[in-house]
Tab-separated table of C-alpha atoms and ligand atoms in Angstrom:
chain	number	residue	atom	x	y	z
A	45	MET	CA	7.011	-17.245	-13.324
A	46	SER	CA	5.448	-15.330	-10.138
A	47	ARG	CA	7.620	-12.704	-8.370
A	48	SER	CA	7.851	-13.279	-4.469
A	49	LEU	CA	6.176	-10.371	-2.604
A	50	ILE	CA	5.840	-9.022	0.722
A	51	ILE	CA	2.869	-6.678	1.989
A	52	ASP	CA	3.808	-4.331	4.339
A	53	CYS	CA	0.128	-2.741	5.338
A	54	ASP	CA	-2.582	-1.186	7.656
A	55	PRO	CA	-6.081	-2.377	6.651
A	56	GLY	CA	-7.759	-0.143	5.903
A	57	VAL	CA	-10.247	-0.339	3.360
A	58	ASP	CA	-8.153	0.492	0.320
A	59	ASP	CA	-5.519	-2.058	1.930
A	60	ALA	CA	-7.801	-4.505	1.753
A	61	VAL	CA	-8.861	-3.932	-1.963
A	62	ALA	CA	-4.796	-4.221	-2.394
A	63	LEU	CA	-4.584	-7.451	-0.753
A	64	PHE	CA	-7.461	-9.097	-2.774
A	65	LEU	CA	-5.982	-7.708	-6.280
A	66	ALA	CA	-2.515	-9.020	-4.802
A	67	LEU	CA	-4.013	-12.638	-3.800
A	68	GLY	CA	-5.618	-13.296	-6.840
A	69	ALA	CA	-2.676	-12.694	-9.040
A	70	PRO	CA	-1.053	-15.511	-10.718
A	71	GLU	CA	1.981	-13.386	-11.121
A	72	LEU	CA	2.579	-12.579	-7.300
A	73	ASP	CA	3.672	-15.134	-4.691
A	74	VAL	CA	2.769	-13.555	-1.341
A	75	LEU	CA	5.218	-14.754	1.142
A	76	ALA	CA	3.853	-12.487	4.092
A	77	VAL	CA	1.934	-9.785	5.147
A	78	THR	CA	3.070	-7.649	7.793
A	79	THR	CA	0.939	-4.922	9.551
A	80	VAL	CA	1.539	-1.641	11.019
A	81	ALA	CA	-0.281	0.630	13.112
A	82	GLY	CA	-1.630	3.589	10.837
A	83	ASN	CA	-5.484	4.038	9.677
A	84	VAL	CA	-6.377	2.216	12.792
A	85	GLY	CA	-4.055	0.652	15.676
A	86	LEU	CA	-1.737	-2.215	15.248
A	87	ASP	CA	-4.367	-4.850	16.812
A	88	LEU	CA	-7.019	-3.974	14.251
A	89	THR	CA	-4.959	-3.841	11.572
A	90	THR	CA	-3.357	-6.991	12.083
A	91	ARG	CA	-6.671	-8.671	12.622
A	92	ASN	CA	-8.327	-7.345	9.586
A	93	ALA	CA	-4.848	-8.594	7.502
A	94	ARG	CA	-5.995	-11.803	8.894
A	95	LEU	CA	-9.560	-11.468	8.135
A	96	ILE	CA	-8.328	-10.973	4.502
A	97	VAL	CA	-5.825	-13.600	3.784
A	98	GLU	CA	-8.536	-15.709	5.015
A	99	ARG	CA	-11.711	-14.547	2.869
A	100	ALA	CA	-9.098	-14.760	0.187
A	101	GLY	CA	-9.090	-18.596	1.076
A	102	ARG	CA	-5.342	-17.916	1.762
A	103	GLY	CA	-5.273	-18.383	5.658
A	104	ASP	CA	-1.801	-19.995	4.584
A	105	ILE	CA	0.093	-16.734	4.436
A	106	PRO	CA	1.516	-15.683	7.657
A	107	VAL	CA	0.702	-12.269	8.888
A	108	HIS	CA	3.093	-10.636	11.483
A	109	ALA	CA	2.658	-7.789	13.687
A	110	GLY	CA	4.969	-4.677	13.595
A	111	CYS	CA	5.265	-1.583	14.981
A	112	ASP	CA	2.088	-0.429	17.243
A	113	ARG	CA	3.429	3.624	16.620
A	114	PRO	CA	5.724	5.772	14.483
A	115	LEU	CA	9.535	6.076	14.958
A	116	VAL	CA	9.103	9.477	16.387
A	117	ARG	CA	6.125	11.393	15.901
A	118	ALA	CA	2.758	10.942	17.707
A	119	PRO	CA	0.474	8.417	16.075
A	120	VAL	CA	-2.047	9.875	13.808
A	121	GLU	CA	-4.978	7.657	12.605
A	122	ALA	CA	-7.412	7.685	9.584
A	123	GLY	CA	-10.692	5.775	11.009
A	124	GLU	CA	-12.837	8.610	9.564
A	125	PHE	CA	-12.172	7.089	6.201
A	126	HIS	CA	-11.923	3.626	6.971
A	127	GLY	CA	-14.930	2.879	9.933
A	128	ALA	CA	-13.785	2.463	13.112
A	129	SER	CA	-13.200	-1.738	12.351
A	130	GLY	CA	-10.756	-0.149	9.574
A	131	LEU	CA	-12.531	-2.255	7.163
A	132	GLY	CA	-15.753	0.080	6.413
A	133	ASP	CA	-19.326	-1.499	7.639
A	134	TRP	CA	-18.155	-5.190	6.881
A	135	ALA	CA	-19.433	-7.389	9.553
A	136	VAL	CA	-16.099	-8.359	11.276
A	137	ALA	CA	-15.350	-11.469	13.331
A	138	GLU	CA	-12.071	-12.950	14.795
A	139	PRO	CA	-9.918	-14.656	12.350
A	140	ALA	CA	-9.432	-18.420	12.616
A	141	ARG	CA	-5.725	-18.117	12.915
A	142	PRO	CA	-3.709	-16.161	15.236
A	143	PRO	CA	-0.710	-13.756	14.027
A	144	ALA	CA	2.201	-15.280	12.836
A	145	PRO	CA	5.065	-15.749	15.517
A	146	GLY	CA	7.833	-13.176	15.174
A	147	HIS	CA	7.745	-9.429	14.685
A	148	ALA	CA	7.057	-8.096	11.024
A	149	VAL	CA	10.422	-6.164	11.107
A	150	GLN	CA	12.454	-9.473	12.384
A	151	ALA	CA	9.993	-11.631	9.655
A	152	LEU	CA	11.083	-8.868	6.542
A	153	ILE	CA	14.603	-9.425	7.344
A	154	ASP	CA	14.557	-13.115	7.666
A	155	LEU	CA	12.245	-13.870	4.479
A	156	VAL	CA	14.576	-11.681	2.168
A	157	MET	CA	18.088	-12.354	3.531
A	158	ALA	CA	17.189	-16.020	3.050
A	159	ARG	CA	16.577	-15.768	-0.523
A	160	PRO	CA	18.552	-14.722	-3.531
A	161	GLU	CA	19.642	-11.011	-4.038
A	162	GLY	CA	16.796	-9.025	-5.527
A	163	SER	CA	14.220	-11.721	-5.726
A	164	VAL	CA	11.685	-10.401	-3.197
A	165	ASP	CA	9.783	-7.305	-3.683
A	166	LEU	CA	8.015	-5.341	-1.241
A	167	ALA	CA	4.793	-3.160	-1.317
A	168	ILE	CA	4.587	-0.689	1.222
A	169	LEU	CA	0.739	0.594	1.579
A	170	GLY	CA	0.808	2.462	5.063
A	171	PRO	CA	3.300	4.277	7.311
A	172	MET	CA	6.908	2.685	6.580
A	173	THR	CA	7.680	2.164	10.001
A	174	ASN	CA	8.348	-1.519	9.948
A	175	VAL	CA	10.706	-1.090	6.900
A	176	ALA	CA	12.731	1.611	8.231
A	177	LEU	CA	13.430	-0.152	11.273
A	178	ALA	CA	14.409	-3.158	9.142
A	179	MET	CA	16.821	-1.347	7.201
A	180	ARG	CA	18.166	0.156	10.247
A	181	LEU	CA	18.651	-3.448	12.099
A	182	GLU	CA	19.441	-4.851	8.936
A	183	PRO	CA	21.858	-2.586	6.651
A	184	ARG	CA	22.399	-4.918	3.880
A	185	LEU	CA	18.508	-5.217	3.502
A	186	ALA	CA	17.997	-2.180	1.069
A	187	GLY	CA	20.721	-3.664	-1.493
A	188	ARG	CA	19.477	-7.212	-1.118
A	189	LEU	CA	15.489	-6.198	-2.142
A	190	GLY	CA	13.904	-6.371	-5.135
A	191	ARG	CA	11.553	-3.423	-5.885
A	192	ILE	CA	9.780	-1.392	-3.306
A	193	ALA	CA	6.671	-0.162	-4.529
A	194	VAL	CA	5.094	2.420	-2.067
A	195	MET	CA	1.647	4.265	-1.969
A	196	GLY	CA	2.399	7.396	-0.507
A	197	GLY	CA	3.023	11.317	-1.010
A	198	ALA	CA	1.900	14.275	-2.963
A	199	ARG	CA	3.203	16.424	-5.714
A	200	SER	CA	0.713	18.404	-8.071
A	201	ALA	CA	-2.383	17.085	-6.136
A	202	GLY	CA	-1.389	18.558	-2.592
A	203	GLY	CA	-1.997	16.816	0.543
A	204	ASN	CA	-5.032	14.845	2.023
A	205	ILE	CA	-4.404	15.390	5.534
A	206	THR	CA	-2.768	18.877	5.174
A	207	ALA	CA	-1.981	21.221	2.322
A	208	SER	CA	1.123	19.301	1.220
A	209	ALA	CA	1.223	15.988	2.709
A	210	GLU	CA	-0.504	12.594	2.031
A	211	TYR	CA	-1.290	10.428	5.028
A	212	ASN	CA	1.318	7.686	5.056
A	213	ILE	CA	4.131	9.915	4.680
A	214	PHE	CA	2.649	12.354	7.424
A	215	ALA	CA	1.841	9.243	9.811
A	216	ASP	CA	5.713	8.589	9.892
A	217	PRO	CA	7.673	10.851	7.846
A	218	HIS	CA	11.046	9.849	9.629
A	219	ALA	CA	10.738	6.370	8.609
A	220	ALA	CA	9.815	7.556	4.715
A	221	ALA	CA	12.717	9.935	4.821
A	222	VAL	CA	14.955	6.350	5.747
A	223	VAL	CA	13.119	4.046	3.190
A	224	LEU	CA	13.474	6.989	0.202
A	225	GLY	CA	16.931	7.915	1.031
A	226	SER	CA	18.401	3.906	1.440
A	227	GLY	CA	19.219	3.530	-2.368
A	228	ALA	CA	16.972	0.790	-2.704
A	229	GLU	CA	14.843	0.728	-6.082
A	230	VAL	CA	11.472	2.495	-4.678
A	231	ILE	CA	8.465	3.180	-6.986
A	232	VAL	CA	6.293	5.719	-5.347
A	233	PHE	CA	2.355	6.215	-6.103
A	234	GLY	CA	1.290	9.203	-4.934
A	235	LEU	CA	-2.142	11.160	-4.922
A	236	ASP	CA	-1.028	12.565	-8.287
A	237	VAL	CA	-1.810	8.901	-9.730
A	238	THR	CA	-4.280	7.460	-7.059
A	239	HIS	CA	-6.537	10.164	-7.519
A	240	ALA	CA	-7.329	9.376	-10.911
A	241	VAL	CA	-8.026	5.662	-10.169
A	242	LEU	CA	-11.344	6.244	-8.740
A	243	ALA	CA	-13.767	3.825	-7.600
A	244	THR	CA	-16.915	5.133	-9.541
A	245	PRO	CA	-20.609	4.076	-9.483
A	246	GLU	CA	-20.170	2.347	-13.073
A	247	ARG	CA	-16.761	0.663	-11.891
A	248	ILE	CA	-18.192	-0.672	-8.491
A	249	GLU	CA	-21.144	-2.406	-10.408
A	250	MET	CA	-18.710	-3.713	-12.407
A	251	ILE	CA	-16.918	-5.308	-9.426
A	252	ARG	CA	-20.380	-6.194	-7.912
A	253	ALA	CA	-20.954	-8.150	-11.113
A	254	THR	CA	-18.020	-10.272	-10.977
A	255	SER	CA	-18.603	-13.868	-9.749
A	256	GLY	CA	-17.241	-14.976	-5.864
A	257	ASP	CA	-17.822	-13.968	-2.418
A	258	ALA	CA	-14.285	-12.042	-2.365
A	259	ALA	CA	-15.999	-9.691	-5.347
A	260	ALA	CA	-18.847	-9.141	-3.233
A	261	ALA	CA	-16.955	-8.041	-0.030
A	262	THR	CA	-14.870	-5.357	-2.296
A	263	ALA	CA	-17.937	-4.272	-4.007
A	264	ASP	CA	-18.873	-3.340	-0.104
A	265	LEU	CA	-15.399	-1.781	0.525
A	266	LEU	CA	-15.976	0.335	-2.534
A	267	ASP	CA	-19.488	1.607	-1.762
A	268	PHE	CA	-18.369	2.772	1.562
A	269	SER	CA	-15.153	4.561	0.570
A	270	ALA	CA	-17.268	6.114	-2.289
A	271	ARG	CA	-19.910	7.151	0.422
A	272	ILE	CA	-17.533	8.608	2.884
A	273	GLU	CA	-15.276	10.236	0.002
A	274	ARG	CA	-18.495	12.089	-1.225
A	275	ALA	CA	-19.578	13.145	2.307
A	276	ALA	CA	-15.909	14.297	3.176
A	277	VAL	CA	-14.577	15.565	0.303
A	278	GLY	CA	-17.457	15.966	-2.380
A	279	ARG	CA	-15.507	13.757	-4.633
A	280	ALA	CA	-17.591	11.315	-6.971
A	281	GLY	CA	-15.593	8.022	-6.434
A	282	ALA	CA	-13.219	7.275	-3.844
A	283	PRO	CA	-9.514	6.860	-4.830
A	284	MET	CA	-8.076	3.706	-4.922
A	285	HIS	CA	-4.610	4.568	-3.481
A	286	ASP	CA	-3.185	1.157	-2.145
A	287	PRO	CA	-4.085	-1.050	-5.395
A	288	CYS	CA	-1.798	1.205	-7.297
A	289	PRO	CA	1.397	0.023	-6.537
A	290	ILE	CA	0.006	-3.641	-6.424
A	291	ALA	CA	-1.394	-3.223	-10.073
A	292	TRP	CA	2.030	-1.925	-10.920
A	293	LEU	CA	3.960	-5.051	-9.729
A	294	ILE	CA	1.308	-6.921	-11.736
A	295	ARG	CA	1.151	-4.662	-15.082
A	296	PRO	CA	3.776	-2.221	-15.061
A	297	GLU	CA	2.384	-1.099	-18.467
A	298	LEU	CA	-0.807	0.559	-16.768
A	299	PHE	CA	1.185	3.146	-15.208
A	300	GLU	CA	3.907	5.858	-16.410
A	301	LEU	CA	6.690	6.829	-14.314
A	302	ARG	CA	9.337	9.189	-14.068
A	303	PRO	CA	13.021	8.988	-12.411
A	304	ALA	CA	13.112	11.636	-9.620
A	305	ARG	CA	14.815	12.556	-6.339
A	306	ILE	CA	12.120	12.388	-3.506
A	307	ALA	CA	12.737	13.677	-0.281
A	308	VAL	CA	10.730	14.038	2.866
A	309	GLU	CA	9.959	16.945	4.918
A	310	THR	CA	10.951	16.044	8.476
A	311	THR	CA	11.622	19.213	10.196
A	312	SER	CA	8.710	22.196	9.537
A	313	PRO	CA	5.460	21.890	11.371
A	314	LEU	CA	3.788	23.673	8.821
A	315	THR	CA	4.819	21.144	5.557
A	316	LEU	CA	5.767	18.232	7.829
A	317	GLY	CA	5.418	14.779	5.704
A	318	ALA	CA	5.476	16.712	2.478
A	319	THR	CA	7.371	14.916	-0.536
A	320	ALA	CA	9.707	17.071	-2.404
A	321	VAL	CA	9.708	15.330	-5.992
A	322	GLU	CA	12.327	16.764	-8.008
A	323	PHE	CA	12.327	16.127	-12.054
A	324	ARG	CA	15.049	18.203	-12.950
A	325	LEU	CA	18.066	15.859	-12.552
A	326	GLY	CA	21.642	16.576	-12.916
A	327	GLN	CA	23.526	15.537	-16.002
A	328	GLY	CA	23.991	11.501	-15.791
A	329	GLU	CA	22.397	11.368	-12.326
A	330	ALA	CA	20.301	8.128	-12.053
A	331	PRO	CA	17.938	8.141	-9.045
A	332	SER	CA	16.981	5.092	-7.461
A	333	THR	CA	13.548	6.420	-6.946
A	334	ARG	CA	10.555	7.079	-9.874
A	335	TRP	CA	7.172	8.915	-9.198
A	336	ALA	CA	4.070	7.620	-11.035
A	337	VAL	CA	2.666	10.381	-12.868
A	338	ALA	CA	0.010	8.526	-14.629
A	339	ALA	CA	-2.373	5.367	-14.649
A	340	ASP	CA	-4.771	3.670	-16.646
A	341	ALA	CA	-7.589	3.612	-14.286
A	342	GLN	CA	-10.324	1.252	-16.566
A	343	ARG	CA	-7.685	-1.269	-16.947
A	344	VAL	CA	-6.347	-0.888	-13.045
A	345	PHE	CA	-10.494	-1.887	-12.576
A	346	ASP	CA	-10.254	-4.532	-14.921
A	347	LEU	CA	-7.364	-6.231	-13.295
A	348	LEU	CA	-8.938	-5.866	-10.005
A	349	ALA	CA	-12.317	-7.895	-11.578
A	350	THR	CA	-9.843	-10.569	-12.800
A	351	SER	CA	-8.017	-11.040	-9.718
A	352	LEU	CA	-11.125	-11.568	-7.738
A	353	GLU	CA	-12.747	-14.010	-10.257
A	354	ARG	CA	-9.679	-16.281	-9.176
A	355	LEU	CA	-10.582	-15.798	-5.541
A	356	PRO	CA	-13.482	-17.908	-3.553
B	1034	LIG	C1	-3.250	6.107	2.437
B	1034	LIG	O1	-3.519	6.579	3.457
B	1034	LIG	C2	-4.484	5.485	4.138
B	1034	LIG	O2	-5.803	6.042	4.843
B	1034	LIG	C3	-4.696	4.681	2.747
B	1034	LIG	O3	-4.747	3.202	3.093
B	1034	LIG	C4	-3.828	4.907	2.018
B	1034	LIG	O4	-2.634	3.845	2.467
B	1034	LIG	C5	-3.917	7.233	1.109
B	1034	LIG	O5	-3.308	8.691	1.380
B	1035	LIG	CA1	-3.183	1.928	3.594
């Protein structure tokens, strides 16, 4: 039995890999992809999402464009890690299909509210602007959703944009505070765990050896990220951030989670977007949020190869 899933994202090289991972997984029924401004501007993230679903042979999945800027703060992009197009050095063309009609925020609400409570999961792979707005527009949404699997934040790893802030949270801390404080079941995959899921040369070769165009396209994305990562931070292997929440939705046993109280810094200029992750819970306290502390990186890549094999 597959679970219904909406993917909110800002492709983005690792968002693209995450989309391929989801689209090749029979465990997931992707109802829609919603896009947000983040790594690159909204026009590009929306075009890129359409290109990816089409390359996966799933041009039938609606792609709804969402918010073109964060709730409060000024936009921050991350094109230096994703290339000017957002898709590394892929030769990008215009997708065959236009974006689906209707704003992403309304689409999220309509898709979830029309289905039984708890039956639709949500993956958030970029700034959380769309989801925060949807929760404000439809206050019943948080209680209606299934699990929300998020890529964002950092605890022991430190930040990748500032000393303490990770990009997705830094890019819209106010939205992240709304989602993490909503009472919904939120599982957060921050840099502590994504920095352990590295696209090493051996793993990229394994993906390249996998059959199909989607696998070859993914290997190109991984090569691009690995090159940028080495040049920018000297790391041997690019972290596969966004595939982590998707991999958890498919195979939860690949990750170790801990219940935690998670809050976002929204006022301090010095630590804006930092995630305060508190494992010391009160007696009987059962937070609705969990924090990923460990991953089986090799099996995440094996899972990616399995998904890609199912795509054209
Ligand atoms: C996150 O930031 C973006 O650049 C990536 O796509 C990922 O979602 C990692 O910090
Ligand atoms: Ca992303």
